[in-house]
Amino acid sequence: MLELDGMNEDSLTDMLKVSFSWENWTAILEISDKLFELAVLTYGSHQQGAKKYFLKKNIAYYLGYSACMKGIAYQSSVTWLNQESV
């Protein structure tokens, strides 16, 4: 279990890129969930008129990127498991 509390969306995105290069599928799943959760909270706070968040990219990027990386991790982990059983 990774310690992801206190990290912002941009840091989590960078962690996803590193985990992908290491083919660490379980870390990608965990980081993707945290990124999605944080992006939803940021979006909700913004909609309610809370303080403005300064992100490098649009909030839709973080929502989509987390979902995409999670799908890649699931697909790659299943492919990897199938290769191990052969």
C-alpha atoms as one frame of an Amber mdcrd trajectory, in Angstrom:
protein
   0.000   0.000   0.000   1.435   3.324  -1.057   1.351   6.493   1.041  -0.428
   8.896  -1.310  -2.004  11.351   1.116  -1.050  14.968   0.603  -0.061  14.529
  -3.039  -1.602  16.684  -5.744  -2.904  15.660  -9.138   0.297  16.547 -10.980
   2.483  14.508  -8.628   0.189  11.498  -8.931   0.325  11.801 -12.717   4.121
  11.712 -12.582   3.982   8.670 -10.294   1.720   6.908 -12.794   4.229   7.513
 -15.571   7.067   6.074 -13.496   5.002   3.068 -12.406   4.084   2.419 -16.031
   7.732   2.416 -17.084   8.455  -0.109 -14.308   5.379  -2.152 -15.290   4.175
  -1.978 -11.693   0.497  -2.715 -12.390  -0.646  -2.893  -8.774   0.839   0.537
  -8.040  -0.845   1.949 -11.151  -4.211   0.667  -9.950  -3.757   2.247  -6.539
  -2.424   5.575  -7.840  -5.159   5.758 -10.498  -7.844   5.349  -7.865  -6.302
   8.091  -5.742  -5.912  10.431  -8.727  -9.539   9.925  -9.747 -10.744  10.471
  -6.183  -8.689  13.641  -5.815  -9.804  15.002  -9.197 -13.459  14.452  -8.300
 -12.969  16.214  -4.966 -11.201  19.121  -6.664 -13.974  19.410  -9.242 -16.668
  19.285  -6.544 -14.933  21.943  -4.485 -14.601  24.180  -7.514 -18.298  23.746
  -8.367 -19.270  24.793  -4.824 -17.264  27.992  -5.098 -14.352  26.975  -2.902
 -10.841  28.257  -3.432  -9.387  28.068  -6.909  -7.023  25.199  -7.535  -4.035
  25.744  -9.782  -3.441  22.641 -11.839  -1.130  22.255 -14.823  -3.915  20.742
 -16.915  -7.690  20.788 -17.138  -9.515  18.647 -14.566 -10.864  16.455 -17.394
  -7.280  15.402 -18.155  -6.803  13.962 -14.664 -10.146  12.152 -14.718  -9.482
  10.655 -18.141  -5.832   9.847 -17.524  -6.615   7.989 -14.302  -9.307   5.915
 -16.028  -7.051   5.191 -19.011  -4.110   4.112 -16.866  -6.350   1.900 -14.741
  -7.617   0.164 -17.868  -4.087  -0.330 -19.175  -3.010  -1.773 -15.822  -5.882
  -4.261 -15.768  -5.280  -5.282 -19.363  -1.519  -5.614 -18.898  -1.775  -7.537
 -15.633  -4.146 -10.067 -17.214  -1.842 -10.413 -20.229   1.124 -10.895 -17.901
  -0.729 -13.536 -15.870  -1.690 -15.408 -19.041   1.937 -15.462 -20.201   3.089
 -16.839 -16.854   0.694 -19.810 -17.075   1.948 -20.876 -20.512
